[in-house]
Amino acid sequence: MIEIFIAFILATATLALSPGPDNIFVLTQSIVNGKKYGLATVVGLMTGCLVHTTLVAFGVSEILKQHSYLFFIIKLLGAGYLLYLACEVYKSDAKITFLTNNISKKTTLELFKKGFWMNVLNPKVTIFFLAFFPQFLFSKTITVVVQFYVLGGVFILTSFIIFSLIAVLASTISVFVKNNAKIAIYLKWAQIIVFVGIAIFILY
């Protein structure tokens, strides 16, 4: 069980560190408006993750109750989706850009709402959770719903810590990235390795 949690945390941390619309948005808000505003965005994003966790937890739980063989199909589809994401990352440019122009000043509450709805209204997050979480179910005695909430909590906590560090260290990070062009390449390949590694783990 410990090995599963360690693998899950490492995968989550790698994905949280990899450049994406969420952490880039947090970074730019912190650079332009200040740390407090970046942190408000982080809280909104992580709150949105609770919604996706709930949807996936009860959805998969209900599927397992009625048709246990469908779980195998979910795992196969999950592996396929993760390999698809790896291919998309491979084809993308290894480049990190910070678009800080024309960012309007918003209150912390507005940024919380923005982060929340950015996350909740993104169907790709639900699909990702559906592909990612079932591979790390860790107990045959604990209900699937509870396991999903545990994994969701670990995912949210790990991502919250990393995103908060991004918000607090925004200026330092932006300077570091601009001065170290290869960092984007390292993060790109780390992301690919995680996606492919989990897909292989599913199919093994």
mmCIF file of N, CA, C and O in Angstrom, residues 20-113:
data_model
loop_
_atom_site.group_PDB
_atom_site.id
_atom_site.type_symbol
_atom_site.label_atom_id
_atom_site.label_comp_id
_atom_site.label_asym_id
_atom_site.label_seq_id
_atom_site.Cartn_x
_atom_site.Cartn_y
_atom_site.Cartn_z
ATOM 1 N N GLY A 20 1.370 23.782 -17.546
ATOM 2 C CA GLY A 20 0.008 23.580 -18.033
ATOM 3 C C GLY A 20 -0.792 24.849 -17.801
ATOM 4 O O GLY A 20 -0.304 25.785 -17.150
ATOM 5 N N PRO A 21 -2.006 24.929 -18.315
ATOM 6 C CA PRO A 21 -2.796 26.167 -18.182
ATOM 7 C C PRO A 21 -3.058 26.575 -16.741
ATOM 8 O O PRO A 21 -3.089 27.768 -16.429
ATOM 9 N N ASP A 22 -3.206 25.601 -15.835
ATOM 10 C CA ASP A 22 -3.515 25.927 -14.437
ATOM 11 C C ASP A 22 -2.337 26.566 -13.709
ATOM 12 O O ASP A 22 -2.457 27.656 -13.144
ATOM 13 N N ASN A 23 -1.188 25.866 -13.711
ATOM 14 C CA ASN A 23 -0.067 26.427 -12.953
ATOM 15 C C ASN A 23 0.526 27.661 -13.633
ATOM 16 O O ASN A 23 1.063 28.548 -12.957
ATOM 17 N N ILE A 24 0.416 27.745 -14.964
ATOM 18 C CA ILE A 24 0.859 28.963 -15.652
ATOM 19 C C ILE A 24 -0.036 30.140 -15.273
ATOM 20 O O ILE A 24 0.433 31.267 -15.061
ATOM 21 N N PHE A 25 -1.349 29.886 -15.154
ATOM 22 C CA PHE A 25 -2.292 30.943 -14.750
ATOM 23 C C PHE A 25 -1.985 31.414 -13.330
ATOM 24 O O PHE A 25 -1.988 32.623 -13.048
ATOM 25 N N VAL A 26 -1.704 30.472 -12.444
ATOM 26 C CA VAL A 26 -1.334 30.822 -11.060
ATOM 27 C C VAL A 26 -0.065 31.667 -11.065
ATOM 28 O O VAL A 26 0.032 32.688 -10.367
ATOM 29 N N LEU A 27 0.899 31.245 -11.852
ATOM 30 C CA LEU A 27 2.186 31.942 -11.916
ATOM 31 C C LEU A 27 2.017 33.377 -12.407
ATOM 32 O O LEU A 27 2.548 34.324 -11.804
ATOM 33 N N THR A 28 1.272 33.555 -13.492
ATOM 34 C CA THR A 28 1.110 34.904 -14.051
ATOM 35 C C THR A 28 0.312 35.814 -13.111
ATOM 36 O O THR A 28 0.618 37.002 -12.986
ATOM 37 N N GLN A 29 -0.707 35.265 -12.452
ATOM 38 C CA GLN A 29 -1.471 36.071 -11.501
ATOM 39 C C GLN A 29 -0.588 36.530 -10.346
ATOM 40 O O GLN A 29 -0.688 37.666 -9.882
ATOM 41 N N SER A 30 0.275 35.648 -9.886
ATOM 42 C CA SER A 30 1.181 36.009 -8.783
ATOM 43 C C SER A 30 2.204 37.057 -9.209
ATOM 44 O O SER A 30 2.529 37.961 -8.439
ATOM 45 N N ILE A 31 2.703 36.915 -10.443
ATOM 46 C CA ILE A 31 3.695 37.877 -10.933
ATOM 47 C C ILE A 31 3.071 39.261 -11.075
ATOM 48 O O ILE A 31 3.650 40.264 -10.663
ATOM 49 N N VAL A 32 1.876 39.310 -11.672
ATOM 50 C CA VAL A 32 1.239 40.594 -11.978
ATOM 51 C C VAL A 32 0.580 41.218 -10.753
ATOM 52 O O VAL A 32 0.730 42.412 -10.482
ATOM 53 N N ASN A 33 -0.169 40.417 -9.980
ATOM 54 C CA ASN A 33 -0.982 40.973 -8.892
ATOM 55 C C ASN A 33 -0.452 40.710 -7.488
ATOM 56 O O ASN A 33 -0.834 41.393 -6.546
ATOM 57 N N GLY A 34 0.389 39.693 -7.327
ATOM 58 C CA GLY A 34 0.935 39.403 -6.006
ATOM 59 C C GLY A 34 0.616 37.993 -5.539
ATOM 60 O O GLY A 34 -0.287 37.326 -6.066
ATOM 61 N N LYS A 35 1.348 37.527 -4.531
ATOM 62 C CA LYS A 35 1.236 36.153 -4.043
ATOM 63 C C LYS A 35 -0.178 35.820 -3.578
ATOM 64 O O LYS A 35 -0.686 34.723 -3.823
ATOM 65 N N LYS A 36 -0.799 36.752 -2.861
ATOM 66 C CA LYS A 36 -2.130 36.501 -2.309
ATOM 67 C C LYS A 36 -3.125 36.137 -3.399
ATOM 68 O O LYS A 36 -3.982 35.263 -3.216
ATOM 69 N N TYR A 37 -2.996 36.764 -4.555
ATOM 70 C CA TYR A 37 -3.924 36.533 -5.657
ATOM 71 C C TYR A 37 -3.656 35.188 -6.330
ATOM 72 O O TYR A 37 -4.572 34.502 -6.764
ATOM 73 N N GLY A 38 -2.381 34.833 -6.393
ATOM 74 C CA GLY A 38 -2.029 33.519 -6.922
ATOM 75 C C GLY A 38 -2.547 32.409 -6.021
ATOM 76 O O GLY A 38 -3.084 31.401 -6.499
ATOM 77 N N LEU A 39 -2.447 32.608 -4.711
ATOM 78 C CA LEU A 39 -2.916 31.608 -3.755
ATOM 79 C C LEU A 39 -4.433 31.463 -3.791
ATOM 80 O O LEU A 39 -4.972 30.357 -3.640
ATOM 81 N N ALA A 40 -5.137 32.580 -3.996
ATOM 82 C CA ALA A 40 -6.603 32.527 -4.116
ATOM 83 C C ALA A 40 -6.999 31.678 -5.324
ATOM 84 O O ALA A 40 -7.962 30.890 -5.264
ATOM 85 N N THR A 41 -6.243 31.805 -6.401
ATOM 86 C CA THR A 41 -6.492 31.000 -7.598
ATOM 87 C C THR A 41 -6.254 29.522 -7.313
ATOM 88 O O THR A 41 -7.018 28.650 -7.741
ATOM 89 N N VAL A 42 -5.187 29.236 -6.575
ATOM 90 C CA VAL A 42 -4.851 27.852 -6.214
ATOM 91 C C VAL A 42 -5.991 27.209 -5.420
ATOM 92 O O VAL A 42 -6.399 26.080 -5.700
ATOM 93 N N VAL A 43 -6.505 27.930 -4.431
ATOM 94 C CA VAL A 43 -7.592 27.401 -3.596
ATOM 95 C C VAL A 43 -8.822 27.100 -4.459
ATOM 96 O O VAL A 43 -9.480 26.065 -4.291
ATOM 97 N N GLY A 44 -9.116 27.978 -5.403
ATOM 98 C CA GLY A 44 -10.235 27.747 -6.309
ATOM 99 C C GLY A 44 -10.040 26.498 -7.158
ATOM 100 O O GLY A 44 -10.955 25.678 -7.301
ATOM 101 N N LEU A 45 -8.846 26.346 -7.719
ATOM 102 C CA LEU A 45 -8.543 25.177 -8.547
ATOM 103 C C LEU A 45 -8.672 23.878 -7.760
ATOM 104 O O LEU A 45 -9.265 22.897 -8.231
ATOM 105 N N MET A 46 -8.122 23.871 -6.539
ATOM 106 C CA MET A 46 -8.157 22.658 -5.731
ATOM 107 C C MET A 46 -9.570 22.330 -5.261
ATOM 108 O O MET A 46 -9.944 21.161 -5.149
ATOM 109 N N THR A 47 -10.375 23.350 -5.006
ATOM 110 C CA THR A 47 -11.775 23.112 -4.639
ATOM 111 C C THR A 47 -12.518 22.466 -5.799
ATOM 112 O O THR A 47 -13.355 21.578 -5.613
ATOM 113 N N GLY A 48 -12.203 22.896 -7.004
ATOM 114 C CA GLY A 48 -12.802 22.293 -8.190
ATOM 115 C C GLY A 48 -12.460 20.817 -8.320
ATOM 116 O O GLY A 48 -13.285 20.024 -8.793
ATOM 117 N N CYS A 49 -11.265 20.441 -7.871
ATOM 118 C CA CYS A 49 -10.853 19.035 -7.936
ATOM 119 C C CYS A 49 -11.761 18.141 -7.092
ATOM 120 O O CYS A 49 -11.945 16.958 -7.396
ATOM 121 N N LEU A 50 -12.325 18.698 -6.023
ATOM 122 C CA LEU A 50 -13.249 17.933 -5.183
ATOM 123 C C LEU A 50 -14.485 17.509 -5.976
ATOM 124 O O LEU A 50 -15.009 16.406 -5.784
ATOM 125 N N VAL A 51 -14.945 18.388 -6.851
ATOM 126 C CA VAL A 51 -16.117 18.079 -7.675
ATOM 127 C C VAL A 51 -15.814 16.910 -8.605
ATOM 128 O O VAL A 51 -16.598 15.955 -8.715
ATOM 129 N N HIS A 52 -14.655 16.959 -9.253
ATOM 130 C CA HIS A 52 -14.280 15.885 -10.174
ATOM 131 C C HIS A 52 -14.062 14.565 -9.422
ATOM 132 O O HIS A 52 -14.439 13.494 -9.917
ATOM 133 N N THR A 53 -13.458 14.651 -8.234
ATOM 134 C CA THR A 53 -13.251 13.453 -7.420
ATOM 135 C C THR A 53 -14.585 12.795 -7.090
ATOM 136 O O THR A 53 -14.739 11.570 -7.185
ATOM 137 N N THR A 54 -15.569 13.606 -6.716
ATOM 138 C CA THR A 54 -16.892 13.090 -6.369
ATOM 139 C C THR A 54 -17.563 12.428 -7.567
ATOM 140 O O THR A 54 -18.116 11.322 -7.459
ATOM 141 N N LEU A 55 -17.507 13.084 -8.716
ATOM 142 C CA LEU A 55 -18.119 12.535 -9.923
ATOM 143 C C LEU A 55 -17.512 11.182 -10.284
ATOM 144 O O LEU A 55 -18.229 10.214 -10.569
ATOM 145 N N VAL A 56 -16.196 11.112 -10.251
ATOM 146 C CA VAL A 56 -15.514 9.881 -10.638
ATOM 147 C C VAL A 56 -15.718 8.797 -9.582
ATOM 148 O O VAL A 56 -15.961 7.629 -9.911
ATOM 149 N N ALA A 57 -15.633 9.163 -8.303
ATOM 150 C CA ALA A 57 -15.762 8.187 -7.214
ATOM 151 C C ALA A 57 -17.096 7.458 -7.275
ATOM 152 O O ALA A 57 -17.152 6.226 -7.265
ATOM 153 N N PHE A 58 -18.183 8.212 -7.350
ATOM 154 C CA PHE A 58 -19.503 7.588 -7.357
ATOM 155 C C PHE A 58 -19.811 6.921 -8.696
ATOM 156 O O PHE A 58 -20.507 5.905 -8.739
ATOM 157 N N GLY A 59 -19.274 7.477 -9.781
ATOM 158 C CA GLY A 59 -19.486 6.866 -11.090
ATOM 159 C C GLY A 59 -18.831 5.507 -11.188
ATOM 160 O O GLY A 59 -19.463 4.515 -11.570
ATOM 161 N N VAL A 60 -17.559 5.396 -10.813
ATOM 162 C CA VAL A 60 -16.833 4.129 -10.884
ATOM 163 C C VAL A 60 -17.406 3.134 -9.881
ATOM 164 O O VAL A 60 -17.542 1.939 -10.165
ATOM 165 N N SER A 61 -17.754 3.624 -8.700
ATOM 166 C CA SER A 61 -18.328 2.756 -7.674
ATOM 167 C C SER A 61 -19.603 2.089 -8.171
ATOM 168 O O SER A 61 -19.819 0.883 -7.981
ATOM 169 N N GLU A 62 -20.447 2.857 -8.839
ATOM 170 C CA GLU A 62 -21.708 2.323 -9.346
ATOM 171 C C GLU A 62 -21.465 1.306 -10.461
ATOM 172 O O GLU A 62 -22.151 0.274 -10.543
ATOM 173 N N ILE A 63 -20.466 1.586 -11.293
ATOM 174 C CA ILE A 63 -20.119 0.657 -12.372
ATOM 175 C C ILE A 63 -19.653 -0.680 -11.800
ATOM 176 O O ILE A 63 -20.049 -1.754 -12.265
ATOM 177 N N LEU A 64 -18.822 -0.618 -10.750
ATOM 178 C CA LEU A 64 -18.303 -1.838 -10.149
ATOM 179 C C LEU A 64 -19.412 -2.660 -9.493
ATOM 180 O O LEU A 64 -19.368 -3.890 -9.493
ATOM 181 N N LYS A 65 -20.389 -1.979 -8.932
ATOM 182 C CA LYS A 65 -21.504 -2.686 -8.303
ATOM 183 C C LYS A 65 -22.302 -3.479 -9.321
ATOM 184 O O LYS A 65 -22.755 -4.592 -9.061
ATOM 185 N N GLN A 66 -22.482 -2.911 -10.490
ATOM 186 C CA GLN A 66 -23.351 -3.528 -11.490
ATOM 187 C C GLN A 66 -22.600 -4.444 -12.454
ATOM 188 O O GLN A 66 -23.087 -5.508 -12.802
ATOM 189 N N HIS A 67 -21.419 -4.011 -12.898
ATOM 190 C CA HIS A 67 -20.679 -4.781 -13.902
ATOM 191 C C HIS A 67 -19.187 -4.710 -13.574
ATOM 192 O O HIS A 67 -18.492 -3.802 -14.033
ATOM 193 N N SER A 68 -18.702 -5.670 -12.821
ATOM 194 C CA SER A 68 -17.299 -5.632 -12.396
ATOM 195 C C SER A 68 -16.338 -5.720 -13.585
ATOM 196 O O SER A 68 -15.240 -5.171 -13.541
ATOM 197 N N TYR A 69 -16.764 -6.409 -14.670
ATOM 198 C CA TYR A 69 -15.873 -6.553 -15.828
ATOM 199 C C TYR A 69 -15.625 -5.211 -16.519
ATOM 200 O O TYR A 69 -14.625 -5.037 -17.213
ATOM 201 N N LEU A 70 -16.547 -4.249 -16.322
ATOM 202 C CA LEU A 70 -16.373 -2.936 -16.936
ATOM 203 C C LEU A 70 -15.169 -2.196 -16.357
ATOM 204 O O LEU A 70 -14.614 -1.302 -17.001
ATOM 205 N N PHE A 71 -14.787 -2.562 -15.137
ATOM 206 C CA PHE A 71 -13.620 -1.916 -14.527
ATOM 207 C C PHE A 71 -12.366 -2.203 -15.350
ATOM 208 O O PHE A 71 -11.498 -1.341 -15.503
ATOM 209 N N PHE A 72 -12.282 -3.424 -15.891
ATOM 210 C CA PHE A 72 -11.153 -3.778 -16.747
ATOM 211 C C PHE A 72 -11.145 -2.911 -18.003
ATOM 212 O O PHE A 72 -10.087 -2.459 -18.455
ATOM 213 N N ILE A 73 -12.335 -2.666 -18.543
ATOM 214 C CA ILE A 73 -12.450 -1.802 -19.723
ATOM 215 C C ILE A 73 -12.022 -0.379 -19.382
ATOM 216 O O ILE A 73 -11.341 0.290 -20.166
ATOM 217 N N ILE A 74 -12.424 0.102 -18.185
ATOM 218 C CA ILE A 74 -12.015 1.439 -17.735
ATOM 219 C C ILE A 74 -10.495 1.532 -17.660
ATOM 220 O O ILE A 74 -9.888 2.526 -18.067
ATOM 221 N N LYS A 75 -9.861 0.474 -17.137
ATOM 222 C CA LYS A 75 -8.404 0.468 -17.027
ATOM 223 C C LYS A 75 -7.745 0.528 -18.407
ATOM 224 O O LYS A 75 -6.768 1.245 -18.614
ATOM 225 N N LEU A 76 -8.299 -0.239 -19.359
ATOM 226 C CA LEU A 76 -7.744 -0.218 -20.716
ATOM 227 C C LEU A 76 -7.916 1.153 -21.362
ATOM 228 O O LEU A 76 -6.983 1.672 -21.990
ATOM 229 N N LEU A 77 -9.101 1.721 -21.207
ATOM 230 C CA LEU A 77 -9.355 3.058 -21.758
ATOM 231 C C LEU A 77 -8.459 4.089 -21.074
ATOM 232 O O LEU A 77 -7.967 5.024 -21.714
ATOM 233 N N GLY A 78 -8.260 3.912 -19.763
ATOM 234 C CA GLY A 78 -7.383 4.818 -19.023
ATOM 235 C C GLY A 78 -5.956 4.768 -19.544
ATOM 236 O O GLY A 78 -5.311 5.797 -19.749
ATOM 237 N N ALA A 79 -5.461 3.551 -19.783
ATOM 238 C CA ALA A 79 -4.105 3.384 -20.332
ATOM 239 C C ALA A 79 -4.000 4.045 -21.700
ATOM 240 O O ALA A 79 -3.022 4.733 -22.006
ATOM 241 N N GLY A 80 -5.038 3.821 -22.525
ATOM 242 C CA GLY A 80 -5.037 4.422 -23.854
ATOM 243 C C GLY A 80 -5.036 5.933 -23.804
ATOM 244 O O GLY A 80 -4.321 6.597 -24.562
ATOM 245 N N TYR A 81 -5.822 6.492 -22.878
ATOM 246 C CA TYR A 81 -5.900 7.949 -22.757
ATOM 247 C C TYR A 81 -4.565 8.529 -22.274
ATOM 248 O O TYR A 81 -4.114 9.571 -22.764
ATOM 249 N N LEU A 82 -3.922 7.841 -21.339
ATOM 250 C CA LEU A 82 -2.632 8.323 -20.833
ATOM 251 C C LEU A 82 -1.560 8.267 -21.924
ATOM 252 O O LEU A 82 -0.710 9.163 -22.018
ATOM 253 N N LEU A 83 -1.602 7.225 -22.752
ATOM 254 C CA LEU A 83 -0.662 7.152 -23.881
ATOM 255 C C LEU A 83 -0.949 8.256 -24.896
ATOM 256 O O LEU A 83 -0.019 8.825 -25.483
ATOM 257 N N TYR A 84 -2.225 8.562 -25.078
ATOM 258 C CA TYR A 84 -2.607 9.672 -25.959
ATOM 259 C C TYR A 84 -2.051 10.989 -25.425
ATOM 260 O O TYR A 84 -1.495 11.803 -26.185
ATOM 261 N N LEU A 85 -2.172 11.211 -24.104
ATOM 262 C CA LEU A 85 -1.635 12.432 -23.500
ATOM 263 C C LEU A 85 -0.118 12.497 -23.672
ATOM 264 O O LEU A 85 0.437 13.569 -23.929
ATOM 265 N N ALA A 86 0.552 11.343 -23.537
ATOM 266 C CA ALA A 86 2.004 11.306 -23.723
ATOM 267 C C ALA A 86 2.377 11.723 -25.143
ATOM 268 O O ALA A 86 3.335 12.481 -25.346
ATOM 269 N N CYS A 87 1.610 11.244 -26.116
ATOM 270 C CA CYS A 87 1.860 11.615 -27.515
ATOM 271 C C CYS A 87 1.633 13.108 -27.746
ATOM 272 O O CYS A 87 2.401 13.754 -28.467
ATOM 273 N N GLU A 88 0.573 13.648 -27.132
ATOM 274 C CA GLU A 88 0.278 15.075 -27.271
ATOM 275 C C GLU A 88 1.400 15.922 -26.690
ATOM 276 O O GLU A 88 1.793 16.937 -27.259
ATOM 277 N N VAL A 89 1.911 15.508 -25.530
ATOM 278 C CA VAL A 89 3.022 16.239 -24.906
ATOM 279 C C VAL A 89 4.268 16.134 -25.779
ATOM 280 O O VAL A 89 4.998 17.107 -25.975
ATOM 281 N N TYR A 90 4.517 14.934 -26.337
ATOM 282 C CA TYR A 90 5.684 14.731 -27.197
ATOM 283 C C TYR A 90 5.644 15.646 -28.415
ATOM 284 O O TYR A 90 6.664 16.204 -28.830
ATOM 285 N N LYS A 91 4.457 15.813 -28.996
ATOM 286 C CA LYS A 91 4.309 16.635 -30.212
ATOM 287 C C LYS A 91 4.339 18.137 -29.910
ATOM 288 O O LYS A 91 4.553 18.949 -30.806
ATOM 289 N N SER A 92 4.102 18.502 -28.647
ATOM 290 C CA SER A 92 4.050 19.920 -28.290
ATOM 291 C C SER A 92 5.452 20.503 -28.171
ATOM 292 O O SER A 92 6.434 19.783 -27.991
ATOM 293 N N ASP A 93 5.543 21.827 -28.283
ATOM 294 C CA ASP A 93 6.828 22.511 -28.143
ATOM 295 C C ASP A 93 7.246 22.547 -26.677
ATOM 296 O O ASP A 93 6.427 22.796 -25.796
ATOM 297 N N ALA A 94 8.512 22.267 -26.443
ATOM 298 C CA ALA A 94 9.048 22.342 -25.086
ATOM 299 C C ALA A 94 9.396 23.801 -24.788
ATOM 300 O O ALA A 94 10.550 24.217 -24.795
ATOM 301 N N LYS A 95 8.370 24.577 -24.550
ATOM 302 C CA LYS A 95 8.558 26.009 -24.357
ATOM 303 C C LYS A 95 7.565 26.522 -23.319
ATOM 304 O O LYS A 95 6.392 26.162 -23.337
ATOM 305 N N ILE A 96 8.053 27.335 -22.393
ATOM 306 C CA ILE A 96 7.196 27.918 -21.366
ATOM 307 C C ILE A 96 7.114 29.416 -21.606
ATOM 308 O O ILE A 96 8.143 30.102 -21.643
ATOM 309 N N THR A 97 5.901 29.919 -21.796
ATOM 310 C CA THR A 97 5.727 31.351 -22.010
ATOM 311 C C THR A 97 4.797 31.924 -20.958
ATOM 312 O O THR A 97 3.817 31.300 -20.565
ATOM 313 N N PHE A 98 5.115 33.135 -20.514
ATOM 314 C CA PHE A 98 4.300 33.831 -19.520
ATOM 315 C C PHE A 98 3.667 35.050 -20.170
ATOM 316 O O PHE A 98 4.356 36.024 -20.478
ATOM 317 N N LEU A 99 2.369 34.985 -20.421
ATOM 318 C CA LEU A 99 1.659 36.111 -21.030
ATOM 319 C C LEU A 99 1.079 36.984 -19.917
ATOM 320 O O LEU A 99 -0.012 36.734 -19.422
ATOM 321 N N THR A 100 1.830 37.998 -19.535
ATOM 322 C CA THR A 100 1.415 38.848 -18.415
ATOM 323 C C THR A 100 0.804 40.164 -18.882
ATOM 324 O O THR A 100 0.437 40.996 -18.056
ATOM 325 N N ASN A 101 0.696 40.335 -20.198
ATOM 326 C CA ASN A 101 0.097 41.562 -20.712
ATOM 327 C C ASN A 101 -1.426 41.512 -20.593
ATOM 328 O O ASN A 101 -2.042 40.455 -20.738
ATOM 329 N N ASN A 102 -2.020 42.662 -20.367
ATOM 330 C CA ASN A 102 -3.486 42.799 -20.355
ATOM 331 C C ASN A 102 -4.183 41.910 -19.320
ATOM 332 O O ASN A 102 -5.299 41.440 -19.542
ATOM 333 N N ILE A 103 -3.527 41.620 -18.204
ATOM 334 C CA ILE A 103 -4.170 40.882 -17.117
ATOM 335 C C ILE A 103 -4.842 41.891 -16.194
ATOM 336 O O ILE A 103 -4.165 42.703 -15.555
ATOM 337 N N SER A 104 -6.163 41.839 -16.157
ATOM 338 C CA SER A 104 -6.895 42.823 -15.354
ATOM 339 C C SER A 104 -6.827 42.484 -13.875
ATOM 340 O O SER A 104 -6.714 41.321 -13.495
ATOM 341 N N LYS A 105 -6.917 43.507 -13.054
ATOM 342 C CA LYS A 105 -6.880 43.340 -11.599
ATOM 343 C C LYS A 105 -8.207 42.754 -11.121
ATOM 344 O O LYS A 105 -9.273 43.254 -11.442
ATOM 345 N N LYS A 106 -8.134 41.668 -10.361
ATOM 346 C CA LYS A 106 -9.325 41.049 -9.806
ATOM 347 C C LYS A 106 -9.155 40.880 -8.301
ATOM 348 O O LYS A 106 -8.035 40.862 -7.793
ATOM 349 N N THR A 107 -10.276 40.755 -7.599
ATOM 350 C CA THR A 107 -10.218 40.503 -6.158
ATOM 351 C C THR A 107 -9.845 39.041 -5.929
ATOM 352 O O THR A 107 -9.938 38.205 -6.842
ATOM 353 N N THR A 108 -9.468 38.721 -4.697
ATOM 354 C CA THR A 108 -9.135 37.330 -4.381
ATOM 355 C C THR A 108 -10.359 36.432 -4.547
ATOM 356 O O THR A 108 -10.237 35.283 -4.982
ATOM 357 N N LEU A 109 -11.540 36.928 -4.215
ATOM 358 C CA LEU A 109 -12.763 36.144 -4.374
ATOM 359 C C LEU A 109 -13.032 35.859 -5.850
ATOM 360 O O LEU A 109 -13.413 34.735 -6.218
ATOM 361 N N GLU A 110 -12.821 36.858 -6.696
ATOM 362 C CA GLU A 110 -13.015 36.668 -8.138
ATOM 363 C C GLU A 110 -12.044 35.634 -8.690
ATOM 364 O O GLU A 110 -12.417 34.812 -9.534
ATOM 365 N N LEU A 111 -10.807 35.653 -8.189
ATOM 366 C CA LEU A 111 -9.813 34.692 -8.657
ATOM 367 C C LEU A 111 -10.098 33.293 -8.124
ATOM 368 O O LEU A 111 -9.838 32.296 -8.805
ATOM 369 N N PHE A 112 -10.634 33.210 -6.903
ATOM 370 C CA PHE A 112 -11.054 31.916 -6.374
ATOM 371 C C PHE A 112 -12.126 31.316 -7.284
ATOM 372 O O PHE A 112 -12.062 30.148 -7.661
ATOM 373 N N LYS A 113 -13.132 32.139 -7.617
ATOM 374 C CA LYS A 113 -14.210 31.682 -8.499
ATOM 375 C C LYS A 113 -13.675 31.307 -9.876
ATOM 376 O O LYS A 113 -14.084 30.304 -10.475
#
